[in-house]
Amino acid sequence: MSKSTPLLQHYSEIGAEIGEFANWRTPLWFTSNREEHIAVRSSAGIFDVTHMTRILVEGRDAEKLLQEKLTIDVQKIKSGKMKYSLMCNEAGGIIDDLTILKHPSIPERYIITSNAVTHDKVLRILKSSSQNLNVEIEDITFKTCLFAIQGPRSLEVVSKFTNLDLKNLKWFTSIETNIEGVETLLIRSGYTGENGYELLLWSWDIEKLKKIWNDIVKLGVTPCGLAARDSLRLESGYPLYGQDIDEETNPVEARLMFAVDMSKQKFTGKESIEKILREEGPKRFLVYFKCIERAIPRRGYQILDMNGRLVGEVTSGGFSFTLGIGIGLCYVKSDYAREGERLKLKVKDKEREIEITLNPIVPHRMKEA
Amino acid sequence: MSEEFEVPSGYYYTREHEWVKVEKDKVRVGITDYAQKKLREIIFVELPNVGQKVKVNETLATIESVKASADVYSPVSGKVVEVNSKLIDNPELLNEDPYGEGWIAVLELLEEIKYEDLMDPDEYRRYIEDLEEMRVEE
């Protein structure tokens, strides 16, 4: 049985193309991938990302449980702040990438937002690890909705829905508010590389949610689907779980060590990651690339060195609407993971030159507002 | 939601959604409205070289859209005598006008056209209706 956001019917009625993603029926685009993508880069767009998993972790031992399961130091998170973290297995493989938010006013309450595709797995792990602890794990995916307003105009737009001053709200920080009678956590956050705000709405009421959605759209905010979300995150270099990272990849090779606190006493996977850092060194790295010659990279395409030897593989690829070229994320052997390295992309029976970069293809601007 | 697909007369069609228009001893080739709608936003096209010879069903061009990469197969055996170089900078012509400005190549025939392998507009219309019905049943 596929799941769906409360507003699916509404999106379908206004002409969105609906598709399936991680067992969710969700809008792929409302008008076109290009229009929606450009709207977010130049103005503002709104995404319904209710498909993402939301889990409440609450109780005296909440911090203890999260400290064990997550790679960042949960103790250091101040009330209202959010952090990006990984959850790893004993071998250091990535179980999921997620954000962890410490509630702004309710002590001992954390909210995890993780991927749709790992919903059952992450819940199962948290529940099974909490058996002897004083902590409650509650799946709030189906009683809350998540809207993301993204783009340079997002501050102006979202400010209209609250009396709070959002100018001083820092990136990855949340505040409590109320929109249309719906209890809301407003978080400055996003996945597009632009400034943006996410509304975690404590409601599943279609009429109320539709009103909020439509009121935002009326301000000239473009409804955006999953296709634009994917093309935007690709330009911003954000890995997608299940595609660029999974349990077969570790945070060292995925270059996600900024989300791993090795100074923490212990967490699941720490020893294995230490070993990778100390002994082996990563054999490959997840890097970005842009096509020098005309080509559109697709997942699974091979990367060759200038002598035609296989040195890597594309994990995500597509078209950059901002730059007008093909771009992607790929794993390449460590020796080739260098800024400016020229390699070749195998496109069927042809080879096309690409350039490796360690920085996002389109620079992040989320802190500019 | 049912989509409308344009199938103009005066063209022959393939099962892979190319069209052929006979122009004296030459043929003009492109992709159908159904093909462009399925591919969605087309980002670029790799065209054949003028002078290149292709056999029937061999790859004539490659189209990249936001959704997928698709080969365009030659509906005839022939020699490429003209390509639509406008598509290099304006690949969206394939979406906007697939039977007109979005043509791909003109070929000089090296073999007789095998009409038995091609469909007329009525046959092609039925063919894509069947495809759409199968899609709905899925």
mmCIF file of C-alpha atoms in Angstrom, chain B residues 15-137:
data_model
loop_
_atom_site.group_PDB
_atom_site.id
_atom_site.type_symbol
_atom_site.label_atom_id
_atom_site.label_comp_id
_atom_site.label_asym_id
_atom_site.label_seq_id
_atom_site.Cartn_x
_atom_site.Cartn_y
_atom_site.Cartn_z
ATOM 1 C CA ARG B 15 6.916 1.173 -32.924
ATOM 2 C CA GLU B 16 9.774 3.121 -31.301
ATOM 3 C CA HIS B 17 7.904 6.404 -31.895
ATOM 4 C CA GLU B 18 9.865 7.879 -34.772
ATOM 5 C CA TRP B 19 8.097 9.433 -37.733
ATOM 6 C CA VAL B 20 9.099 9.318 -41.387
ATOM 7 C CA LYS B 21 8.017 11.793 -44.030
ATOM 8 C CA VAL B 22 8.724 10.874 -47.628
ATOM 9 C CA GLU B 23 10.066 13.795 -49.669
ATOM 10 C CA LYS B 24 10.630 12.518 -53.240
ATOM 11 C CA ASP B 25 13.713 10.243 -53.037
ATOM 12 C CA LYS B 26 14.560 11.330 -49.509
ATOM 13 C CA VAL B 27 12.961 10.951 -46.095
ATOM 14 C CA ARG B 28 12.755 13.313 -43.155
ATOM 15 C CA VAL B 29 12.878 11.709 -39.691
ATOM 16 C CA GLY B 30 11.867 12.870 -36.250
ATOM 17 C CA ILE B 31 10.190 11.718 -33.045
ATOM 18 C CA THR B 32 6.467 11.713 -32.383
ATOM 19 C CA ASP B 33 4.428 13.859 -30.039
ATOM 20 C CA TYR B 34 3.936 10.739 -27.893
ATOM 21 C CA ALA B 35 7.726 10.289 -27.623
ATOM 22 C CA GLN B 36 8.405 13.903 -26.676
ATOM 23 C CA LYS B 37 5.629 13.876 -24.071
ATOM 24 C CA LYS B 38 6.991 10.698 -22.518
ATOM 25 C CA LEU B 39 10.553 12.039 -22.475
ATOM 26 C CA ARG B 40 9.423 15.409 -21.111
ATOM 27 C CA GLU B 41 11.850 18.316 -21.021
ATOM 28 C CA ILE B 42 14.519 17.560 -23.612
ATOM 29 C CA ILE B 43 17.930 18.912 -22.661
ATOM 30 C CA PHE B 44 19.999 17.999 -25.664
ATOM 31 C CA VAL B 45 20.328 15.963 -28.776
ATOM 32 C CA GLU B 46 23.300 14.214 -30.247
ATOM 33 C CA LEU B 47 22.889 14.382 -34.015
ATOM 34 C CA PRO B 48 24.441 12.120 -36.661
ATOM 35 C CA ASN B 49 27.094 13.468 -39.028
ATOM 36 C CA VAL B 50 26.145 14.485 -42.534
ATOM 37 C CA GLY B 51 27.391 11.768 -44.862
ATOM 38 C CA GLN B 52 27.006 9.064 -42.242
ATOM 39 C CA LYS B 53 25.324 5.875 -43.448
ATOM 40 C CA VAL B 54 22.865 4.103 -41.182
ATOM 41 C CA LYS B 55 21.003 0.855 -41.571
ATOM 42 C CA VAL B 56 17.389 0.468 -40.605
ATOM 43 C CA ASN B 57 16.977 0.253 -36.780
ATOM 44 C CA GLU B 58 20.496 1.524 -36.098
ATOM 45 C CA THR B 59 20.939 4.507 -33.778
ATOM 46 C CA LEU B 60 20.517 7.738 -35.680
ATOM 47 C CA ALA B 61 20.532 10.196 -32.773
ATOM 48 C CA THR B 62 20.442 10.247 -28.990
ATOM 49 C CA ILE B 63 18.067 12.422 -27.010
ATOM 50 C CA GLU B 64 18.644 13.363 -23.396
ATOM 51 C CA SER B 65 15.755 14.627 -21.326
ATOM 52 C CA VAL B 66 15.447 15.453 -17.641
ATOM 53 C CA LYS B 67 13.996 11.986 -17.291
ATOM 54 C CA ALA B 68 15.985 9.654 -19.508
ATOM 55 C CA SER B 69 18.368 9.019 -22.343
ATOM 56 C CA ALA B 70 16.726 7.686 -25.494
ATOM 57 C CA ASP B 71 18.111 6.491 -28.803
ATOM 58 C CA VAL B 72 16.373 7.456 -32.003
ATOM 59 C CA TYR B 73 16.491 4.522 -34.390
ATOM 60 C CA SER B 74 16.621 5.023 -38.106
ATOM 61 C CA PRO B 75 13.367 3.895 -39.706
ATOM 62 C CA VAL B 76 15.176 3.411 -43.056
ATOM 63 C CA SER B 77 18.563 2.475 -44.448
ATOM 64 C CA GLY B 78 20.093 5.593 -45.829
ATOM 65 C CA LYS B 79 22.738 8.263 -45.927
ATOM 66 C CA VAL B 80 22.347 11.361 -43.781
ATOM 67 C CA VAL B 81 22.259 14.378 -46.080
ATOM 68 C CA GLU B 82 20.976 17.017 -43.685
ATOM 69 C CA VAL B 83 20.695 17.408 -39.905
ATOM 70 C CA ASN B 84 18.651 19.906 -37.932
ATOM 71 C CA SER B 85 21.505 21.822 -36.320
ATOM 72 C CA LYS B 86 19.011 24.192 -34.673
ATOM 73 C CA LEU B 87 18.449 21.405 -32.169
ATOM 74 C CA ILE B 88 21.973 21.849 -30.793
ATOM 75 C CA ASP B 89 21.113 25.173 -29.198
ATOM 76 C CA ASN B 90 17.351 24.730 -29.065
ATOM 77 C CA PRO B 91 16.627 21.124 -28.120
ATOM 78 C CA GLU B 92 13.257 22.256 -26.773
ATOM 79 C CA LEU B 93 12.068 22.419 -30.409
ATOM 80 C CA LEU B 94 11.623 18.669 -30.080
ATOM 81 C CA ASN B 95 9.071 19.298 -27.319
ATOM 82 C CA GLU B 96 7.448 22.297 -28.911
ATOM 83 C CA ASP B 97 7.103 21.171 -32.519
ATOM 84 C CA PRO B 98 8.090 17.521 -32.966
ATOM 85 C CA TYR B 99 6.645 17.182 -36.490
ATOM 86 C CA GLY B 100 7.895 20.541 -37.782
ATOM 87 C CA GLU B 101 10.808 22.594 -36.442
ATOM 88 C CA GLY B 102 11.879 19.639 -34.317
ATOM 89 C CA TRP B 103 12.793 17.330 -37.216
ATOM 90 C CA ILE B 104 16.075 15.467 -36.704
ATOM 91 C CA ALA B 105 17.596 14.443 -40.040
ATOM 92 C CA VAL B 106 17.008 13.988 -43.743
ATOM 93 C CA LEU B 107 18.241 10.752 -45.274
ATOM 94 C CA GLU B 108 18.833 9.688 -48.845
ATOM 95 C CA LEU B 109 17.522 6.174 -49.256
ATOM 96 C CA LEU B 110 20.041 3.393 -49.795
ATOM 97 C CA GLU B 111 17.325 0.752 -49.744
ATOM 98 C CA GLU B 112 13.619 0.785 -50.454
ATOM 99 C CA ILE B 113 11.432 1.787 -47.524
ATOM 100 C CA LYS B 114 9.955 -1.286 -45.839
ATOM 101 C CA TYR B 115 6.402 -0.004 -45.507
ATOM 102 C CA GLU B 116 5.269 -3.272 -43.960
ATOM 103 C CA ASP B 117 7.334 -2.359 -40.859
ATOM 104 C CA LEU B 118 5.834 1.108 -40.566
ATOM 105 C CA MET B 119 2.390 2.237 -39.384
ATOM 106 C CA ASP B 120 0.020 4.722 -40.949
ATOM 107 C CA PRO B 121 -1.562 7.362 -38.652
ATOM 108 C CA ASP B 122 -4.611 5.228 -37.830
ATOM 109 C CA GLU B 123 -2.491 2.218 -36.942
ATOM 110 C CA TYR B 124 -0.110 4.304 -34.869
ATOM 111 C CA ARG B 125 -2.980 6.012 -33.041
ATOM 112 C CA ARG B 126 -4.364 2.596 -32.080
ATOM 113 C CA TYR B 127 -0.876 1.448 -31.120
ATOM 114 C CA ILE B 128 -0.305 4.284 -28.640
ATOM 115 C CA GLU B 129 -3.854 3.941 -27.289
ATOM 116 C CA ASP B 130 -3.038 0.313 -26.509
ATOM 117 C CA LEU B 131 0.207 1.344 -24.840
ATOM 118 C CA GLU B 132 -1.629 3.875 -22.715
ATOM 119 C CA GLU B 133 -4.270 1.327 -21.707
ATOM 120 C CA MET B 134 -1.573 -1.105 -20.633
ATOM 121 C CA ARG B 135 0.004 1.681 -18.616
ATOM 122 C CA VAL B 136 -3.261 2.419 -16.799
ATOM 123 C CA GLU B 137 -3.819 -1.262 -16.026
#
